[in-house]
Every structure is written in C-alpha cells, then in structure tokens.
Amino acid sequence: LLGGIGYAGWLIYEDRHPVEQIEADPTKKTLVILGTGWGSVSLLKKLDTENYNVIVISPRNYFLFTPLLPSCTTGTIEHRSIMEPIRSILRQKKARAKFYEAEATSIDPERKVIKVSDISEVRGDTLETEVAYDMLVIGVGAENSTFGIPGVKEHSCFLKEIGDAQQIRKRIMDCVETATFKDQSPEEIERLLHMVVVGGGPTGVEFAAELQDFFEQDIKKLIPELADRFRVTLIEALPNVLPSFSKHLIEYTESTFKEEKIDIKTKTMVKKVTNKTVEAEATRPDGKKETVVMPYGLLVWATGNAVRGIVKDLIAKIPAQKDSRRGLAVNEYLVVQGARDIWAVGDCAVAGYAPTAQVASQEGSFLARLFNNMAKTEQIEDNIRELSSSLNVKPGNSAEVTRQIEEYERQLRRIKDIKPFHYSHQGSLAYIGSEKAVADISWFNGNFASGGGLTFLFWRSAYLSMCFSTRNRLLVINDWLKSKVFGRDVSR
Ligand code: NAD
C-alpha cells in the first residue's frame, strides 16, 4: 500500500503544470486527432506534442476504460473510477495541445478541413465551425449496430458509454421497485423481472454475468420475495456464445451460466422489439423455425458495431473506398487508402483485425512512433540541408562537416526504416459471473485457455494493470472492496 501511495505521489509530482508546458509552434504542421477512445488516447500518450500543433476534438472530454463498463451497470464499480479526463492526459505532455469538446460531423479531404459542431447547454444552442488540418488521425470508433431491426433504437439500452451504464443501473432498480409495488399482477411481475440481453459476444456475456451476480449477491438479500422471480435471458443468433473464444471455454461459459441460472437461447435471432416484448425467430433442434415472443422489463442490446455517420460520409467522398462497408480501409501504415495525410485507428478503421480495445491501443502507439519519426526525419533533413550549404561557404571545415552529414544520414536510414503495423495478440478475457472468468492467452507462440476462480483473479489483476492511471487503479480497488464488504448500492 505504501509503495502504491509513493508511486502515486511520484506520478503526481511528475505531472506538468500547464504553465510549464511550452507553447505550440504555429509554424509547425497542425495534427488533428478525432476521438478520445483507445486509439486516439494511446497515440496521444506516446506522441511528442512539441513536433506538431496538436488539436484533439471529441464530444467526450474523458477517456473511458471500457473493459470495466459492464461492472458499472450494477454498481460494482462507480463510473468515475474508470474515467480519465482528457485535460489531465494533455497536461502531462511537454508542449501544450488544444482540446475542443465538440462533435466532428464531416471531413473535407480536398480542402483539408473538418466541420465541427458544439452543442452547448450553457449557450443553449449549437455552434458550427471548421478546423483546418495538415495531418488528420480519425479515431472516432463505431456506433451500436441495430441492423435496422424495428423498435431496437426506441426501446433498448446499449452498453457503449457511461450514460448507457447509468441508464441500465436505473432501469434495473426501476423494474425491481415497480415489481414490488402494491397489487402488481403475477404476469406483470414476471415481465418486469425478466432481463433480456441480445448478443452473445463478450459484451452481452459480461453484462448478463454482472446482472445475475447483482441479483444473487444483493437484490435477493434485500428483497427476498423476488428470489424465484428474477430471470436473465441471453439471446444469440449463432449456435454458441463467445464465438471468438476456444471451444473448451465456450462450453465452460455455457455450463457456468446454466449453474448461475442464466438462460442462454442460441440459434435465436431477434427480429422485432416493442416497448414490452422481444420477438425472435428460433431454430429448433429439428431445423424448423418458430417465432417466440418474450415479455421483458429491461432489454440490453449488445450485437456489435456499426459505422458512424462521419465515417460513412468520408467513405462516400473517396473513390478508392467505394467497397468499404465496415469502416475506413487503411494500409499497413494505417493511412486511409485513397486519401492524403489522413490516418485511421481503432473501430472506425479496417486493418484486418477484430474491433477490440487491444488492437486500437496498439494502432495508436504505432502512429505515435510514426509521427515522432516523421518529425525527427524532417529535422535531420533540415540539418543536412544546412550543413551541405555551409560546405560550399566554408571549404576549410569540409572534413568535419562531411563527417557530421554522414552521421545524420546514418540516423536517417535508421529512423526511416519503420516497419509496417503488426498487431500482437496478447489474448482475450471475459468475466462470466460468480467470481469466475475465462482467458484465452497467447503464450510463447502457443495458446493457453483457462476458466474459473483463479482466472478471475488473473482477470482482475490484468484489468487493474491496464487501467489508465494510478488514480483509476486505486478507485477501482476501492470499489471492489466496497461492494464486497458493504454490498452494491441499490439506490436509483
Ligand atoms: P460482437 O460482435 O462480439 O457480438 C455480437 C453478437 O450478437 C454476435 O455473436 C451476433 O451473432 C449476435 N447478434 C447479432 N444480431 C443479433 C440478433 N438480431 N439476435 C440475436 N443475436 C444477434 O459484439 P460485442 O460483444 O459488443 O463486441 C464487439 C467487439 O469488442 C468484439 O470484437 C469483441 O471481441 C470486443 N470486446 C471484447 C471484450 C473482451 O475481450 N472482454 C469485451 C467487449 C468487447
């Protein structure tokens, strides 16, 4: 603990105060970074900001540690514990970078400008303006996919942002309190306490697990009359949940869910949603299809990603992107194909990898290295040019100057030799409830799959080490301890 406090103190001491930051140089190129998610923030973390005029634009003025978002829906973790203000991140940079809390709505690759829109509650209006760039990094992520299924947008909760987790937390308690209200019919109680999760990917699985934990460990103790009424159903269109995990872990997850009394309905595709029911087409074991209607109190929609409007708009403007359906096609240096001076990272880029936080974060770090090297290259090329011109003016020094030029050229060759982006998969982890987790880890070129209580401790320590800051880490530990000792907070 003392070590932790000391480390935290050291980190705070190491932080720069904004007045100590050097001013951005207006003669340098303007690098605009869109977004404050995994890709953009890992780029910012490693970028030498004194080389460019850096402008960050995002409607969200914080970085969100998304792997622990499902835990916020039940209050195991408080939302501010996994948020890191972008202002604190920028304060640690050597040169000052600008941040605009606004939404980028469209990009004009010809004029090299971005249209931004700032919705201000204080002003009570929306201000539209343009920001010019020399170099642009798009890290705007993706939005929730609904596949145009009727009723999904209107009636479901999603699980992407802090606001979504808060909405779910309120809705769970609303269902519980309404179900216990005087004179409710048994059908209505059954509906209100039926929690439906659509999508058996890691998001749906982790949320269903957290929800069942919340009920078993807290709600049931506080309101025992609900003991046999609360139900969690996970609906998945494919034959199994967690399709990206190994077979053994899929089976382990499914059997753990059975023990936890989470009902998994596989080969079931949701086709329609109303304010009280989910309508799905289920494939029976004999291959016949049947329509099932499930009344629900809470519906959480976790069926993956869709392309954002700003990205669709840019794709339509670049002829080389005409076949891009899932995002901006990028080359091995993450340059948007068919565009000049535009790079893309994370879920909005299609580089041939799954849309995960791990990929986005490695892409961001790669771009930081690339930009740092590009700036160094320009600097060295300037130096060489200057020395070469002095060679003619002062011929007496020629041996020394030539030696310096050769040294610079050697440095240049070393820097310019930057390898294309290569993703190194460290593994996948998912929490599956009752203090168990599954892990598919890449280990010395091999794979290591494990599930259970020990894996749960590994899951916790891995996520803790990945948290953005020491402050986040301490807050998350505190939340875990608090919910273990006092139970989760069930107030709305
Ligand atoms: P996903 O794309 O991984 O899973 C969505 C699931 O929804 C799919 O299995 C799909 O078959 C199902 N589905 C789609 N439409 C349906 C319908 N109408 N009815 C029923 N089922 C339907 O989505 P996700 O879980 O949000 O994950 C998105 C990405 O983020 C993935 O790449 C995932 O690996 C990653 N992620 C990883 C973790 C982790 O490793 N712990 C956690 C969250 C997300």
XYZ file of C-alpha atoms and ligand atoms in Angstrom:
536
model
C 0.000 0.000 0.000
C 2.805 2.367 0.981
C 4.525 1.540 -2.305
C 1.304 2.382 -4.146
C 0.943 5.715 -2.335
C 4.587 6.538 -3.039
C 4.184 5.672 -6.700
C 1.017 7.797 -6.934
C 2.848 10.691 -5.302
C 5.724 10.341 -7.718
C 3.336 10.335 -10.676
C 1.576 13.471 -9.418
C 4.969 15.124 -8.898
C 5.986 14.123 -12.419
C 2.890 15.763 -13.960
C 3.440 19.001 -15.757
C 1.617 22.104 -14.779
C 0.114 23.789 -17.886
C 2.167 26.970 -17.346
C 5.325 24.862 -17.570
C 4.331 23.463 -20.948
C 5.939 25.038 -23.972
C 3.598 26.866 -26.360
C 2.743 25.072 -29.583
C 4.711 26.477 -32.517
C 2.326 27.987 -35.115
C 4.883 27.405 -37.888
C 4.633 23.649 -37.355
C 2.141 21.357 -39.022
C -1.314 21.030 -37.452
C -2.114 17.490 -36.402
C -5.802 16.995 -35.612
C -6.843 13.903 -33.663
C -10.533 12.985 -33.666
C -11.781 10.999 -30.684
C -10.705 10.255 -27.105
C -11.046 6.467 -27.117
C -8.435 3.713 -27.060
C -6.787 4.528 -30.404
C -6.580 8.321 -30.045
C -5.509 8.297 -26.399
C -2.745 5.737 -26.842
C -1.476 7.885 -29.745
C -1.572 10.987 -27.512
C 0.176 9.184 -24.684
C 3.296 8.465 -26.744
C 3.230 11.432 -29.140
C 5.936 14.128 -28.844
C 3.498 17.046 -28.958
C 6.256 19.658 -29.438
C 6.682 18.473 -33.035
C 3.178 19.489 -34.153
C 0.314 21.824 -33.332
C -1.874 19.165 -31.793
C -5.661 19.641 -31.656
C -7.870 16.955 -30.133
C -11.587 17.038 -30.946
C -14.150 14.790 -29.271
C -17.664 15.113 -27.840
C -16.367 13.232 -24.765
C -13.810 15.066 -22.627
C -12.520 11.900 -20.993
C -11.038 8.524 -21.795
C -13.230 5.604 -20.745
C -11.764 2.270 -19.647
C -14.422 0.231 -21.483
C -13.457 -3.293 -20.274
C -14.941 -2.472 -16.860
C -18.081 -0.767 -18.194
C -20.354 -3.821 -17.581
C -19.397 -3.578 -13.874
C -20.783 -0.012 -13.785
C -24.282 -1.201 -14.724
C -24.741 -2.843 -11.337
C -22.645 -0.502 -9.213
C -19.771 -2.974 -8.638
C -17.686 -0.093 -9.953
C -18.621 3.572 -9.840
C -18.432 5.243 -13.237
C -15.897 7.956 -12.355
C -13.382 5.277 -11.340
C -12.927 4.298 -14.998
C -12.939 7.795 -16.495
C -9.762 9.830 -17.039
C -10.188 13.500 -18.014
C -8.537 14.319 -21.327
C -7.292 17.566 -19.746
C -5.215 15.549 -17.241
C -3.812 13.459 -20.073
C -2.853 16.558 -22.082
C -1.320 18.226 -19.050
C 1.391 15.558 -18.988
C 2.620 16.481 -22.468
C 5.718 18.599 -22.987
C 4.032 21.037 -25.385
C 0.527 22.368 -24.988
C -2.163 20.684 -27.080
C -5.637 22.087 -27.687
C -8.824 20.233 -26.868
C -12.265 21.078 -28.285
C -15.274 19.311 -26.764
C -17.312 19.045 -29.946
C -18.501 16.528 -32.473
C -16.759 16.302 -35.825
C -19.608 15.974 -38.321
C -17.820 15.803 -41.680
C -14.361 15.827 -43.249
C -13.430 17.553 -46.492
C -10.281 15.757 -47.702
C -9.862 18.194 -50.635
C -9.837 21.418 -48.574
C -8.306 19.613 -45.568
C -10.905 20.892 -43.105
C -13.195 19.256 -40.571
C -16.664 20.534 -39.810
C -17.305 20.506 -36.065
C -20.452 21.083 -34.115
C -20.529 22.121 -30.459
C -23.790 21.550 -28.648
C -23.641 23.887 -25.674
C -26.058 23.566 -22.788
C -24.756 26.848 -21.351
C -25.389 28.793 -24.548
C -28.471 26.737 -25.331
C -27.522 26.428 -28.989
C -25.315 24.555 -31.420
C -22.284 26.253 -32.909
C -20.855 25.000 -36.191
C -17.359 25.829 -37.353
C -14.414 24.432 -39.314
C -10.972 23.295 -38.184
C -8.141 23.043 -40.729
C -5.548 20.257 -40.584
C -2.261 19.344 -42.221
C -2.421 15.823 -40.864
C -5.515 14.067 -39.527
C -5.992 10.976 -37.374
C -9.517 9.582 -37.240
C -10.219 7.594 -34.085
C -13.958 8.127 -33.733
C -14.846 4.489 -33.010
C -18.135 2.946 -34.038
C -21.773 3.142 -33.041
C -24.141 0.400 -31.874
C -25.426 -1.869 -34.589
C -29.180 -2.373 -34.716
C -29.348 -3.922 -38.218
C -32.427 -1.726 -38.737
C -34.477 -4.099 -36.577
C -37.737 -2.315 -35.700
C -38.021 -0.979 -32.157
C -34.390 -1.546 -31.116
C -33.347 2.126 -31.115
C -36.500 3.221 -29.292
C -36.719 0.575 -26.581
C -33.298 -0.958 -25.858
C -30.434 0.131 -23.680
C -26.982 -0.078 -25.268
C -23.669 -0.597 -23.480
C -21.020 1.639 -25.001
C -20.859 4.837 -22.966
C -21.045 5.846 -19.306
C -24.557 7.241 -19.879
C -25.681 3.793 -21.113
C -24.395 2.088 -17.951
C -26.129 4.692 -15.757
C -29.384 4.229 -17.665
C -29.203 0.439 -17.218
C -28.464 0.807 -13.497
C -31.550 2.997 -13.029
C -33.702 0.736 -15.169
C -32.785 -2.420 -13.199
C -33.865 -0.763 -9.936
C -36.944 0.734 -11.597
C -38.004 -2.780 -12.657
C -37.329 -4.171 -9.179
C -39.142 -1.385 -7.297
C -42.096 -1.430 -9.711
C -42.396 -5.219 -9.424
C -42.626 -4.965 -5.638
C -45.232 -2.200 -5.745
C -48.677 -2.896 -4.310
C -51.130 -5.067 -6.272
C -48.996 -5.929 -9.302
C -50.353 -8.858 -11.310
C -48.150 -12.007 -11.408
C -47.725 -11.587 -15.210
C -46.555 -8.018 -14.779
C -44.088 -9.013 -12.023
C -42.756 -11.772 -14.276
C -42.336 -9.326 -17.173
C -40.658 -6.625 -15.091
C -38.158 -9.053 -13.611
C -37.234 -10.606 -16.941
C -33.926 -9.087 -18.078
C -33.156 -9.805 -21.720
C -29.687 -9.409 -23.229
C -29.339 -9.663 -27.018
C -25.901 -10.620 -28.407
C -23.688 -13.368 -27.009
C -20.358 -11.646 -27.715
C -18.122 -10.627 -24.778
C -20.240 -7.511 -24.027
C -23.511 -9.450 -23.711
C -21.906 -12.285 -21.727
C -20.133 -9.987 -19.247
C -23.246 -7.886 -18.720
C -25.510 -10.930 -18.164
C -22.959 -12.249 -15.648
C -22.757 -8.954 -13.721
C -26.537 -8.705 -13.657
C -27.044 -12.188 -12.241
C -24.326 -11.500 -9.601
C -26.130 -8.307 -8.608
C -29.337 -10.198 -8.130
C -27.831 -13.191 -6.284
C -25.492 -11.215 -4.051
C -27.549 -8.107 -3.267
C -31.129 -7.733 -4.538
C -32.185 -11.177 -3.336
C -30.940 -10.459 0.184
C -32.677 -7.096 0.368
C -35.969 -8.162 -1.261
C -36.316 -11.925 -0.575
C -39.825 -12.111 -2.048
C -38.267 -11.711 -5.513
C -35.995 -14.732 -5.013
C -37.636 -17.002 -7.593
C -38.853 -14.324 -9.958
C -35.732 -12.610 -11.312
C -34.589 -14.080 -14.669
C -31.773 -13.247 -17.057
C -32.010 -14.479 -20.678
C -29.151 -14.171 -23.154
C -30.181 -14.382 -26.817
C -27.630 -15.231 -29.526
C -28.246 -15.812 -33.237
C -25.268 -18.198 -33.668
C -25.095 -21.772 -32.279
C -22.958 -20.641 -29.312
C -21.930 -17.638 -27.249
C -18.407 -16.106 -27.258
C -17.662 -17.272 -30.827
C -14.138 -15.791 -30.722
C -13.079 -17.937 -27.720
C -11.816 -21.532 -27.835
C -14.340 -24.389 -27.812
C -13.425 -25.517 -24.307
C -14.050 -22.003 -22.902
C -17.360 -21.686 -24.760
C -18.522 -24.933 -23.126
C -17.228 -23.774 -19.744
C -19.090 -20.460 -20.065
C -22.308 -22.164 -21.124
C -22.173 -24.644 -18.222
C -21.332 -21.871 -15.727
C -24.309 -19.846 -16.988
C -26.507 -22.911 -16.509
C -25.366 -23.176 -12.872
C -25.970 -19.467 -12.400
C -29.485 -19.922 -13.862
C -28.834 -17.584 -16.800
C -30.934 -18.890 -19.666
C -28.982 -18.953 -22.959
C -31.075 -19.081 -26.120
C -28.758 -19.775 -29.044
C -29.792 -20.041 -32.735
C -32.328 -17.364 -31.871
C -32.407 -14.193 -33.943
C -34.287 -11.154 -32.655
C -36.489 -9.713 -35.411
C -38.636 -7.115 -33.655
C -38.776 -5.210 -30.399
C -41.722 -3.434 -28.789
C -41.816 -1.497 -25.507
C -42.652 -4.684 -23.598
C -41.705 -7.652 -25.799
C -38.901 -9.129 -27.876
C -39.899 -11.165 -30.899
C -37.353 -13.681 -32.169
C -37.039 -16.478 -34.688
C -35.670 -19.616 -33.048
C -34.275 -22.628 -34.903
C -35.452 -25.821 -33.235
C -33.207 -28.947 -32.986
C -35.093 -30.468 -35.962
C -34.175 -27.408 -38.053
C -37.687 -25.955 -38.101
C -38.087 -22.277 -37.299
C -40.529 -20.900 -34.749
C -41.410 -17.420 -33.559
C -41.018 -16.764 -29.852
C -42.298 -13.690 -28.019
C -40.653 -12.775 -24.719
C -42.013 -10.045 -22.431
C -39.193 -8.091 -20.751
C -38.577 -5.404 -18.139
C -35.047 -4.488 -19.252
C -33.619 -5.077 -22.730
C -29.901 -4.628 -23.351
C -28.767 -4.681 -26.971
C -25.158 -5.815 -27.486
C -24.862 -7.011 -31.076
C -21.594 -5.295 -32.003
C -20.533 -2.306 -34.070
C -21.859 -0.214 -36.967
C -20.103 2.518 -38.976
C -20.572 6.110 -37.743
C -22.119 8.801 -39.988
C -18.901 10.865 -40.293
C -17.005 7.774 -41.480
C -19.738 6.788 -43.984
C -19.656 10.352 -45.307
C -15.861 10.264 -45.802
C -16.031 6.825 -47.471
C -18.507 8.276 -49.997
C -16.057 11.094 -50.816
C -13.052 8.839 -51.554
C -13.415 6.748 -54.740
C -10.809 4.181 -53.522
C -13.067 3.436 -50.502
C -16.149 2.531 -52.561
C -16.074 -1.114 -51.406
C -15.515 -0.295 -47.713
C -18.506 -1.477 -45.702
C -17.201 -1.910 -42.156
C -15.093 1.255 -41.882
C -12.181 3.092 -43.486
C -9.839 0.724 -45.318
C -6.272 1.534 -44.208
C -2.889 0.325 -45.466
C -0.170 -1.278 -43.319
C 0.892 2.185 -42.069
C -2.748 2.945 -41.114
C -3.037 5.537 -43.894
C -6.628 5.828 -45.168
C -6.476 4.369 -48.666
C -7.086 6.880 -51.425
C -6.629 9.895 -49.115
C -3.682 12.210 -48.448
C -2.449 12.932 -44.898
C -5.281 11.007 -43.215
C -4.752 8.050 -40.879
C -7.373 5.980 -39.042
C -7.159 3.897 -35.845
C -9.470 1.695 -33.786
C -13.004 0.557 -34.542
C -13.505 3.036 -37.423
C -10.512 1.583 -39.327
C -10.436 -1.713 -41.179
C -6.902 -3.090 -40.933
C -7.806 -6.777 -40.901
C -8.163 -7.206 -37.122
C -11.132 -7.558 -34.718
C -12.549 -4.264 -33.425
C -11.067 -4.520 -29.927
C -9.504 -2.116 -27.418
C -6.238 -4.056 -27.686
C -5.986 -3.508 -31.452
C -6.923 0.190 -31.168
C -4.366 0.791 -28.453
C -1.527 -0.873 -30.412
C -2.511 1.090 -33.532
C -2.399 4.362 -31.560
C 1.073 3.598 -30.181
C 2.280 2.673 -33.684
C 1.073 6.013 -35.091
C 2.794 7.908 -32.261
C 6.099 6.230 -33.220
C 5.438 7.005 -36.889
C 4.706 10.698 -36.246
C 7.639 11.094 -33.843
C 9.903 9.588 -36.503
C 8.467 11.724 -39.307
C 9.181 14.872 -37.273
C 12.728 13.695 -36.468
C 13.287 12.879 -40.155
C 12.260 16.392 -41.184
C 14.543 17.880 -38.544
C 17.531 15.786 -39.650
C 16.857 16.531 -43.324
C 16.859 20.259 -42.465
C 20.170 19.836 -40.628
C 21.719 18.023 -43.585
C 20.500 20.736 -45.967
C 22.009 23.449 -43.767
C 25.325 21.626 -43.399
C 25.517 20.924 -47.136
C 25.065 24.598 -47.926
C 27.765 25.572 -45.382
C 30.100 23.095 -47.091
C 30.364 25.408 -50.106
C 30.687 28.569 -47.994
C 33.450 27.335 -45.645
C 35.500 24.798 -47.570
C 38.145 24.710 -44.786
C 35.829 22.694 -42.456
C 34.806 20.216 -45.086
C 36.149 17.044 -43.420
C 34.326 17.713 -40.127
C 31.105 18.819 -41.885
C 31.143 15.776 -44.172
C 31.561 13.536 -41.142
C 28.534 15.209 -39.497
C 26.450 14.841 -42.647
C 27.324 11.144 -42.822
C 26.309 10.690 -39.186
C 22.956 12.375 -39.879
C 22.442 10.193 -42.941
C 23.095 7.102 -40.826
C 20.490 8.300 -38.298
C 18.068 8.989 -41.121
C 18.393 5.465 -42.520
C 17.762 4.033 -39.051
C 14.665 6.188 -38.449
C 13.203 5.809 -41.922
C 13.292 2.055 -41.627
C 9.969 1.924 -39.749
C 8.263 -1.429 -40.071
C 4.549 -1.621 -41.042
C 1.973 -2.027 -38.285
C 1.763 -5.525 -36.921
C -0.793 -6.494 -34.285
C 0.438 -8.723 -31.498
C -2.488 -10.511 -29.863
C -1.998 -10.868 -26.104
C -5.232 -12.807 -25.562
C -8.890 -12.337 -24.636
C -10.529 -12.238 -21.235
C -14.157 -12.232 -20.165
C -15.929 -12.237 -16.797
C -18.635 -14.915 -16.633
C -20.129 -14.340 -13.168
C -19.876 -15.805 -9.629
C -16.214 -14.792 -9.444
C -15.194 -16.803 -12.498
C -13.628 -15.649 -15.740
C -12.358 -17.181 -18.993
C -8.996 -16.389 -20.577
C -7.594 -17.245 -23.995
C -3.987 -16.167 -23.689
C -1.221 -16.198 -26.299
C 1.836 -17.586 -24.572
C 5.245 -18.067 -26.252
C 3.666 -18.625 -29.658
C 1.163 -21.036 -28.161
C -2.295 -20.687 -26.686
C -3.335 -21.122 -23.109
C -7.022 -21.385 -22.253
C -8.320 -21.307 -18.710
C -11.528 -20.662 -16.835
C -12.559 -20.426 -13.185
C -11.775 -18.691 -9.907
C -8.027 -18.340 -10.428
C -8.678 -16.935 -13.893
C -10.989 -14.433 -12.203
C -8.057 -13.189 -10.076
C -5.950 -13.016 -13.244
C -8.788 -11.108 -14.997
C -8.919 -8.593 -12.131
C -5.157 -8.069 -11.981
C -4.861 -7.807 -15.784
C -7.615 -5.177 -15.968
C -6.183 -3.334 -12.991
C -2.786 -3.111 -14.635
C -4.416 -1.864 -17.847
C -6.313 0.974 -16.116
C -5.249 4.363 -17.441
C -3.833 5.949 -14.303
C -2.824 5.170 -10.739
C -5.827 7.223 -9.646
C -8.135 4.922 -11.675
C -6.420 1.857 -10.224
C -6.873 2.979 -6.622
C -10.523 3.921 -7.244
C -11.285 0.546 -8.867
C -9.663 -1.380 -5.966
C -11.690 0.740 -3.552
C -14.929 -0.025 -5.461
C -14.210 -3.771 -5.457
C -13.551 -3.721 -1.720
C -16.585 -1.552 -1.033
C -19.026 -3.746 -2.959
C -17.551 -6.892 -1.361
C -17.792 -5.569 2.198
C -20.997 -3.494 2.101
C -22.755 -4.937 -0.963
C -23.670 -2.931 -4.053
C -25.591 0.285 -3.673
C -29.178 -0.356 -4.820
C -30.350 3.262 -4.663
C -31.515 4.621 -8.001
P -19.832 -8.996 -31.004
O -19.871 -8.532 -32.392
O -18.616 -9.680 -30.495
O -21.073 -9.958 -30.700
C -22.390 -9.645 -31.076
C -23.211 -10.920 -31.143
O -24.558 -10.572 -31.392
C -22.786 -11.851 -32.279
O -22.412 -13.098 -31.736
C -24.029 -11.942 -33.168
O -24.226 -13.238 -33.682
C -25.144 -11.564 -32.206
N -26.323 -10.976 -32.888
C -26.332 -10.042 -33.862
N -27.596 -9.738 -34.225
C -28.418 -10.499 -33.471
C -29.823 -10.632 -33.363
N -30.660 -9.912 -34.117
N -30.331 -11.523 -32.477
C -29.506 -12.240 -31.688
N -28.159 -12.148 -31.735
C -27.614 -11.292 -32.607
O -20.178 -7.687 -30.101
P -19.593 -7.198 -28.718
O -19.714 -8.235 -27.670
O -20.222 -5.873 -28.469
O -18.058 -6.967 -29.019
C -17.616 -6.032 -30.011
C -16.109 -6.180 -30.179
O -15.445 -5.795 -28.976
C -15.674 -7.606 -30.469
O -14.582 -7.583 -31.337
C -15.259 -8.116 -29.108
O -14.290 -9.139 -29.188
C -14.723 -6.877 -28.437
N -14.925 -6.952 -26.978
C -14.089 -7.722 -26.259
C -14.280 -7.838 -24.888
C -13.367 -8.729 -24.102
O -12.431 -9.280 -24.646
N -13.625 -8.918 -22.825
C -15.332 -7.184 -24.245
C -16.198 -6.406 -25.033
C -15.987 -6.297 -26.392
